[in-house]
DNA sequence: CTTAAAAAGTGATTTTTATCATTTTATAAA
DNA sequence: TTTATAAAATGATAAAAATCACTTTTTAAG
């Protein structure tokens, strides 16, 4: 059984991979006319919060964290973007600066599309504009969910929830029953869950005790998603 | 001096009032062809989270809370919408159900625009579509800010911040130096700040001690916004 | 392989926040 | 005005989370 039957994954996941999917070839050609691809190393910054946007990015392969830094430099991860997702379009569309920064969570291949090409294609393509409206409204729902999660759930519940979501993102060539390794540092996990590193480690140990998961170095292998779903949803 | 010189209010405020402003009269006529206006009493529900959207709403006069309920019925306010703002368009655009509920915070006059009229106007009006893209991307920035606020700031800091924002929303015919009364129950304030009612009361008492504000019954009159800005921004 | 540096993990303690019990004050209907 | 009801306020205590100090393990460079 897919996770969709037992957990509402789309409440926690953007759908920006559907923006370019099967776009009319005219539109796609125009959009991609001057694209340039680049490989970002793990930890490398793609753009910084507050910078003026020069274009949008498409994740060909890899994972990217979108985050904000507070004035003490403490990082809060807003979202983990995966293969096929777009980055940086909010700033262009809102005619403002990047509302958050983006950095590679692992070695990632990312295409850059200049601002002008994006805006021109948008101007010509009703379908692109419709899809962006759809994606952005869905993102609103996702962020509203995250918001109330932070306001109302405990660290234990939030960690359980993020592990469920991350497990989906770290699936590659997944087959039922196969283990999934979440390869993320405790620091990043802490900044995603919104707590201190030590608390993440402690709750992970509890989860190990309860045979919910095992850790191999930094890798987290989830064995019992159902239990995580229980913990995330119920007290 | 306006608050904009000393506090980035647009980081915390949507801009959906600009969506319909000065829209070409053709578009506006089409959109408003079948609008119907209704008065909602304080506390009355406009739409419920999870319901299928039948249209969008325009706040002619009044204030509306957008909120989510957790499974124990505990409320989390996502946003306080004011005069001139639109409601309910996310659900229509994402072709999904309402991601949050909406209820009147005070007696409010609200216009309803049927789904079909909204979609038809959107289909014909490039400018409407552009404005929605701009508004939605800006909302992303606002929610990202709220998210990291919840994850990183203390109750005291969050309350200070929300009081600054609410003070702007409760300004009517404001002139420099004039007091502004925030007329909101401690319960609603608590669900906006994401804490228990008792904590809101306690922090408000501290603020009274420090001559930052006074309370008259449920009304909160802010005397020293600068101090609130200090508290919200700095430890 | 060895080893230095970085990351993960543990324990003790403090601080913050939530919860529960109760009193005081405001509000609005009779 | 009186009075019942709801909301606000206060105090004590419990629970959750943050912080600090430290040890152990992992990782990757030489």
XYZ file of C-alpha atoms (C1' of nucleotides) in Angstrom:
530
model
C 0.000 0.000 0.000
C 1.210 3.451 -0.860
C 1.524 5.939 1.955
C -1.327 7.947 0.418
C -3.851 5.513 1.834
C -2.673 6.038 5.386
C -1.148 9.510 5.440
C -2.080 12.739 3.634
C 1.349 13.374 2.158
C 0.149 16.136 -0.199
C -0.697 18.271 2.804
C 3.038 18.476 3.456
C 4.443 18.455 -0.033
C 4.483 21.128 -2.725
C 3.569 20.150 -6.262
C 5.840 22.383 -8.262
C 7.103 19.372 -10.216
C 3.766 19.445 -12.039
C 4.323 23.002 -13.284
C 6.565 22.076 -16.197
C 5.325 18.537 -16.731
C 4.028 18.048 -20.261
C 3.993 21.782 -20.907
C 3.319 22.538 -24.619
C 6.645 22.293 -26.433
C 6.450 25.893 -27.647
C 6.275 27.137 -24.091
C 8.962 24.777 -22.932
C 11.312 25.788 -25.734
C 10.861 29.449 -24.964
C 11.395 28.831 -21.283
C 14.476 26.684 -21.756
C 16.029 28.790 -24.525
C 18.809 30.119 -22.321
C 18.831 27.677 -19.476
C 22.168 26.703 -18.023
C 22.827 23.718 -15.855
C 25.148 23.638 -12.889
C 26.181 21.145 -10.247
C 25.994 22.362 -6.654
C 27.985 20.584 -3.970
C 26.406 19.570 -0.692
C 25.926 22.679 1.420
C 26.461 25.079 -1.456
C 24.164 28.089 -1.548
C 21.937 28.547 -4.609
C 20.500 31.894 -3.609
C 20.335 34.000 -0.460
C 17.314 35.415 1.315
C 16.983 39.114 0.578
C 18.880 39.015 -2.726
C 17.284 40.328 -5.910
C 16.177 37.440 -8.096
C 17.848 36.998 -11.459
C 15.840 33.967 -12.474
C 14.306 30.682 -11.402
C 15.835 27.274 -10.815
C 14.813 23.771 -11.739
C 16.127 20.811 -9.741
C 17.147 18.211 -12.318
C 18.575 15.911 -9.675
C 19.113 16.404 -5.976
C 17.613 17.924 -2.854
C 17.518 21.517 -1.717
C 16.605 23.126 1.587
C 14.705 26.403 1.611
C 15.454 28.249 4.808
C 15.443 31.484 6.707
C 18.131 32.754 9.066
C 17.247 34.755 12.150
C 19.430 37.633 13.261
C 21.617 35.300 15.362
C 22.218 33.192 12.270
C 19.985 30.379 13.489
C 18.520 28.530 10.543
C 14.900 27.531 10.068
C 14.183 25.141 7.214
C 10.873 26.027 5.549
C 10.779 23.220 3.039
C 12.849 20.453 1.458
C 12.579 20.526 -2.332
C 13.263 17.468 -4.429
C 13.897 16.340 -8.034
C 11.717 18.120 -10.545
C 10.759 21.042 -8.323
C 11.126 24.705 -9.161
C 12.850 27.274 -6.960
C 12.915 31.023 -6.780
C 9.754 31.870 -8.697
C 8.096 33.499 -5.678
C 10.557 36.361 -5.722
C 10.101 36.982 -9.437
C 6.308 36.837 -9.274
C 6.003 39.023 -6.194
C 8.436 41.532 -7.726
C 10.399 41.414 -4.531
C 13.552 39.871 -3.148
C 13.964 36.180 -2.302
C 11.831 35.514 0.801
C 14.105 32.622 1.755
C 17.486 31.165 0.884
C 18.211 27.877 -0.870
C 21.122 25.480 -0.417
C 21.897 21.996 -1.703
C 21.333 19.183 0.820
C 23.305 16.797 -1.357
C 25.181 17.115 -4.631
C 22.514 18.489 -6.986
C 22.159 19.239 -10.656
C 20.193 22.442 -11.080
C 19.122 24.396 -14.169
C 18.941 28.170 -14.143
C 16.305 29.976 -16.222
C 16.773 33.747 -16.626
C 14.106 36.035 -15.280
C 13.210 37.461 -18.688
C 12.618 34.050 -20.250
C 10.430 33.017 -17.351
C 8.376 36.202 -17.492
C 8.061 36.106 -21.275
C 6.911 32.499 -21.260
C 4.480 33.312 -18.485
C 3.125 36.150 -20.550
C 2.505 33.899 -23.527
C 1.374 30.727 -21.833
C -2.008 30.646 -20.179
C -1.368 27.082 -19.099
C 1.864 27.998 -17.297
C 0.116 30.822 -15.529
C -2.743 28.509 -14.475
C -0.362 25.912 -13.183
C 1.580 28.446 -11.167
C -1.666 29.709 -9.632
C -2.553 26.151 -8.730
C 0.851 25.363 -7.278
C 1.041 28.582 -5.293
C -2.399 28.046 -3.766
C -1.450 24.524 -2.852
C 1.712 25.846 -1.239
C -0.458 28.107 0.863
C -2.235 25.035 2.211
C 1.080 23.315 2.946
C 2.502 26.306 4.792
C -0.731 26.742 6.754
C -0.393 23.124 7.846
C 3.223 23.631 8.842
C 2.281 26.752 10.738
C -0.300 25.060 12.901
C 2.017 22.110 13.363
C 4.667 24.388 14.842
C 2.152 26.194 16.989
C 0.411 23.134 18.349
C 2.553 20.014 18.190
C 5.347 18.844 20.483
C 8.908 18.233 19.340
C 8.260 14.486 19.383
C 5.180 14.839 17.176
C 6.891 17.231 14.794
C 9.893 14.975 14.401
C 7.682 11.970 13.714
C 5.803 13.961 11.079
C 8.932 15.223 9.348
C 10.402 11.721 9.272
C 7.302 10.475 7.462
C 7.571 13.289 4.929
C 11.343 12.929 4.493
C 11.031 9.201 3.995
C 8.866 9.899 0.942
C 11.405 12.367 -0.393
C 14.308 9.994 0.079
C 12.576 7.144 -1.722
C 14.383 6.151 -4.926
C 13.422 3.052 -6.865
C 11.335 2.148 -3.883
C 9.479 -1.138 -3.652
C 7.009 -2.111 -0.939
C 8.745 -3.245 2.235
C 12.090 -1.855 1.150
C 13.902 0.248 3.702
C 14.422 3.939 3.001
C 17.495 5.740 4.301
C 17.027 9.374 5.235
C 20.441 10.926 4.850
C 20.253 14.156 6.756
C 22.384 15.652 9.511
C 20.940 16.086 12.997
C 21.531 19.781 12.607
C 19.409 20.053 9.461
C 16.786 17.813 11.016
C 16.701 20.063 14.072
C 16.280 23.159 11.969
C 13.490 21.464 10.016
C 11.689 20.374 13.184
C 12.329 23.672 14.921
C 14.204 22.528 17.997
C 17.733 22.019 19.317
C 19.992 19.337 17.883
C 20.141 17.596 21.241
C 16.387 17.170 21.354
C 16.334 15.580 17.925
C 18.994 13.117 19.037
C 17.095 12.288 22.214
C 13.765 11.679 20.466
C 15.513 9.617 17.786
C 16.928 7.450 20.575
C 13.438 6.939 21.961
C 12.267 5.922 18.486
C 15.152 3.459 18.280
C 14.163 2.000 21.663
C 10.646 1.502 20.320
C 11.975 -0.232 17.190
C 10.517 2.464 14.971
C 13.804 3.116 13.237
C 17.519 2.459 13.288
C 20.415 4.777 12.605
C 23.560 3.971 10.692
C 25.875 6.865 11.150
C 23.916 9.871 10.071
C 21.472 7.765 8.045
C 18.042 7.122 9.521
C 16.252 3.994 8.386
C 12.572 3.976 9.180
C 11.145 0.540 9.912
C 7.687 1.374 11.167
C 5.971 4.293 9.414
C 2.631 3.351 10.920
C 3.948 4.038 14.413
C 5.326 7.386 13.258
C 1.909 8.232 11.838
C 0.340 7.341 15.181
C 2.790 9.544 17.055
C 2.414 12.446 14.641
C -1.370 12.380 14.675
C -2.264 11.414 18.231
C -1.096 12.265 21.711
C 6.309 58.722 11.019
C 4.477 55.770 9.576
C 5.254 52.360 11.000
C 6.838 51.396 7.663
C 9.954 53.343 8.547
C 10.529 51.377 11.720
C 8.868 48.018 11.135
C 8.537 45.836 8.012
C 4.762 45.494 8.188
C 4.435 43.983 4.693
C 6.378 40.956 5.850
C 3.367 40.157 8.035
C 0.500 41.368 5.924
C -1.074 39.951 2.773
C -1.813 42.301 -0.098
C -4.983 40.782 -1.478
C -6.679 44.195 -1.274
C -4.631 45.162 -4.309
C -6.053 42.335 -6.412
C -9.288 44.079 -7.329
C -8.098 47.666 -6.980
C -8.550 49.598 -10.196
C -9.203 46.430 -12.169
C -10.429 47.233 -15.738
C -14.160 47.835 -15.529
C -14.929 45.000 -17.974
C -13.251 42.502 -15.706
C -14.814 43.968 -12.609
C -18.296 43.877 -14.125
C -17.934 40.269 -15.151
C -16.595 39.359 -11.722
C -19.307 41.195 -9.845
C -22.192 40.162 -12.109
C -23.704 37.813 -9.560
C -22.152 38.954 -6.337
C -24.301 38.952 -3.244
C -23.576 40.790 -0.047
C -24.212 39.476 3.431
C -23.625 40.649 6.984
C -21.896 38.163 9.271
C -22.210 38.550 13.031
C -19.178 38.373 15.279
C -18.084 34.767 15.538
C -20.149 33.629 12.570
C -18.476 31.132 10.265
C -17.983 32.118 6.613
C -16.605 28.796 5.450
C -15.201 25.679 7.042
C -11.861 23.990 6.490
C -12.285 20.917 4.321
C -15.499 22.099 2.626
C -15.730 22.274 -1.151
C -15.468 25.879 -2.288
C -18.472 27.411 -4.008
C -16.878 30.793 -4.583
C -14.710 33.530 -3.200
C -15.449 36.293 -0.702
C -14.616 39.970 -0.548
C -14.528 41.773 2.799
C -16.377 45.043 2.227
C -16.170 45.985 5.888
C -14.965 44.056 8.908
C -12.330 41.617 10.088
C -12.068 37.889 9.547
C -9.874 35.242 11.130
C -8.513 32.417 8.994
C -7.845 29.403 11.173
C -7.261 25.707 11.425
C -8.658 23.358 14.062
C -6.631 20.426 15.331
C -8.313 17.131 16.129
C -9.038 18.243 19.715
C -10.818 21.315 18.354
C -7.996 23.642 19.369
C -7.893 26.628 17.070
C -4.833 28.110 15.369
C -5.299 31.462 13.681
C -3.255 31.619 10.462
C -4.088 35.185 9.510
C -6.370 38.115 10.309
C -7.922 39.535 7.140
C -9.191 43.084 6.969
C -11.321 45.438 4.838
C -10.778 44.984 1.116
C -9.182 41.554 1.319
C -10.261 38.475 -0.604
C -11.004 35.103 0.958
C -11.368 31.594 -0.311
C -9.560 31.873 -3.635
C -6.849 29.385 -2.659
C -9.304 26.526 -2.638
C -10.733 27.434 -6.055
C -7.317 27.889 -7.640
C -5.822 24.726 -6.183
C -8.927 22.768 -7.227
C -9.115 21.448 -3.718
C -11.093 22.002 -0.539
C -10.691 25.028 1.744
C -7.290 24.651 3.459
C -8.555 26.702 6.405
C -11.778 28.035 7.876
C -12.905 31.661 8.094
C -15.014 33.387 10.746
C -15.950 37.007 11.437
C -13.980 38.644 14.268
C -16.515 41.487 14.374
C -19.734 42.273 12.532
C -18.619 42.185 8.889
C -20.107 42.952 5.495
C -18.906 40.380 3.003
C -19.609 39.903 -0.703
C -19.817 36.446 -2.232
C -18.663 35.846 -5.817
C -19.619 32.504 -7.389
C -16.867 30.151 -8.435
C -17.825 30.242 -12.114
C -17.695 34.038 -12.330
C -14.318 34.088 -10.657
C -12.903 31.434 -12.961
C -14.383 33.007 -16.070
C -13.004 36.431 -15.212
C -9.643 34.870 -14.453
C -9.713 33.185 -17.842
C -10.333 36.464 -19.621
C -8.245 38.827 -17.583
C -4.500 38.602 -17.822
C -4.195 41.383 -15.299
C -6.275 39.533 -12.692
C -4.199 36.442 -13.192
C -0.976 38.435 -12.803
C -2.192 40.086 -9.659
C -3.188 36.796 -8.125
C 0.244 35.374 -8.915
C 1.806 38.373 -7.239
C -0.429 38.192 -4.190
C 0.009 34.456 -3.765
C 3.793 34.708 -3.970
C 3.750 37.485 -1.425
C 1.590 35.335 0.838
C 4.249 32.667 0.611
C 6.749 35.136 2.035
C 4.360 36.100 4.837
C 3.675 32.507 5.814
C 7.382 31.673 5.689
C 7.972 34.524 8.110
C 5.224 33.315 10.414
C 6.610 29.817 10.265
C 10.076 30.794 11.406
C 8.565 33.092 14.008
C 6.691 30.167 15.557
C 9.725 27.936 15.370
C 12.203 30.385 16.814
C 10.578 33.091 18.913
C 9.345 33.008 22.496
C 5.745 33.646 23.510
C 6.702 37.127 24.682
C 8.325 37.965 21.348
C 5.462 36.515 19.336
C 2.860 38.427 21.308
C 4.787 41.676 20.877
C 4.986 41.053 17.141
C 1.306 40.253 16.751
C 0.331 43.333 18.727
C 2.330 45.500 16.317
C 0.610 43.877 13.359
C -2.859 43.970 14.921
C -2.442 47.623 15.808
C -2.043 48.370 12.102
C -5.160 46.386 11.278
C -7.234 48.079 13.947
C -6.263 51.564 12.805
C -9.255 53.510 11.474
C -9.006 57.208 10.645
C -5.714 57.098 12.410
C -3.649 60.210 13.011
C -0.121 60.287 14.358
C -0.033 59.938 18.130
C -3.627 58.760 18.322
C -4.194 55.649 20.397
C -5.368 52.490 18.648
C -7.625 50.023 20.433
C -7.142 46.366 19.561
C -10.476 44.753 20.262
C -9.740 41.072 20.452
C -10.478 38.444 23.070
C -7.612 36.868 24.978
C -8.686 33.545 23.519
C -8.325 34.735 19.919
C -5.072 36.447 20.774
C -3.789 33.222 22.297
C -4.728 31.224 19.229
C -3.008 33.821 17.012
C 0.174 33.774 19.110
C 0.075 30.017 19.516
C -0.001 29.710 23.278
C -2.427 29.296 26.173
C -4.821 32.084 27.138
C -3.151 32.356 30.562
C 0.226 33.099 29.034
C -1.198 35.888 26.907
C -2.741 37.439 29.998
C 0.500 37.155 31.932
C 2.649 38.718 29.210
C 0.060 41.478 28.716
C 0.357 42.212 32.446
C 4.136 42.517 32.087
C 3.620 44.911 29.170
C 1.236 46.952 31.330
C 3.869 47.080 34.103
C 6.356 48.409 31.576
C 3.887 51.077 30.377
C 3.841 49.604 26.894
C 0.081 49.342 26.820
C -3.082 49.556 28.862
C -6.179 47.380 28.795
C -9.760 48.566 29.060
C -11.855 45.489 29.421
C -10.971 43.361 26.458
C -9.569 46.312 24.513
C -5.792 46.673 24.314
C -4.436 50.172 23.780
C -0.814 50.238 22.677
C 1.114 53.255 23.912
C 4.647 52.342 22.963
C 5.026 50.546 19.634
C 8.764 51.169 19.627
C 9.177 49.064 22.744
C 7.100 46.308 21.192
C 9.331 46.416 18.129
C 12.379 46.096 20.391
C 10.883 43.111 22.177
C 9.791 41.413 18.968
C 13.128 41.848 17.253
C 15.658 41.497 20.039
C 16.230 39.275 23.009
C 45.601 2.365 8.083
C 46.026 6.440 11.146
C 44.434 10.469 12.978
C 42.424 15.095 13.416
C 38.158 17.279 12.954
C 33.398 17.155 12.781
C 29.225 15.241 13.997
C 26.465 12.418 17.020
C 25.112 11.237 21.404
C 24.501 11.655 26.696
C 23.630 13.727 31.268
C 22.574 17.434 34.413
C 20.398 21.679 34.977
C 17.816 25.862 33.947
C 14.302 28.153 31.630
C 10.090 28.370 29.388
C 5.570 27.036 28.685
C 1.324 24.321 29.786
C -2.017 22.974 32.913
C -5.077 23.221 36.776
C -7.534 25.611 40.399
C -9.407 29.667 41.793
C -10.579 34.660 42.218
C -11.732 38.971 40.192
C -13.721 41.798 36.778
C -16.577 42.870 32.768
C -20.749 42.364 30.132
C -25.254 42.196 28.986
C -29.983 40.642 30.062
C -33.767 41.079 33.313
C -29.497 48.851 39.260
C -29.217 43.866 40.077
C -27.553 39.608 38.859
C -26.154 35.625 36.186
C -22.729 34.458 32.916
C -18.708 34.819 30.528
C -14.213 36.465 30.197
C -10.019 38.030 32.316
C -6.642 37.666 35.689
C -3.688 35.343 39.221
C -1.085 31.684 41.632
C 0.855 27.180 42.134
C 2.615 23.318 39.976
C 3.837 20.044 36.302
C 5.729 19.166 31.968
C 8.382 20.259 27.968
C 12.154 22.170 25.861
C 16.582 24.772 25.889
C 21.127 25.160 27.346
C 25.630 23.792 28.850
C 29.320 20.634 29.503
C 31.104 16.705 28.091
C 32.057 11.839 25.855
C 31.812 8.844 22.020
C 31.522 7.814 17.291
C 31.895 8.839 12.489
C 34.027 10.779 8.592
C 37.286 12.028 5.533
C 42.030 13.748 4.716
C 46.723 12.475 4.694
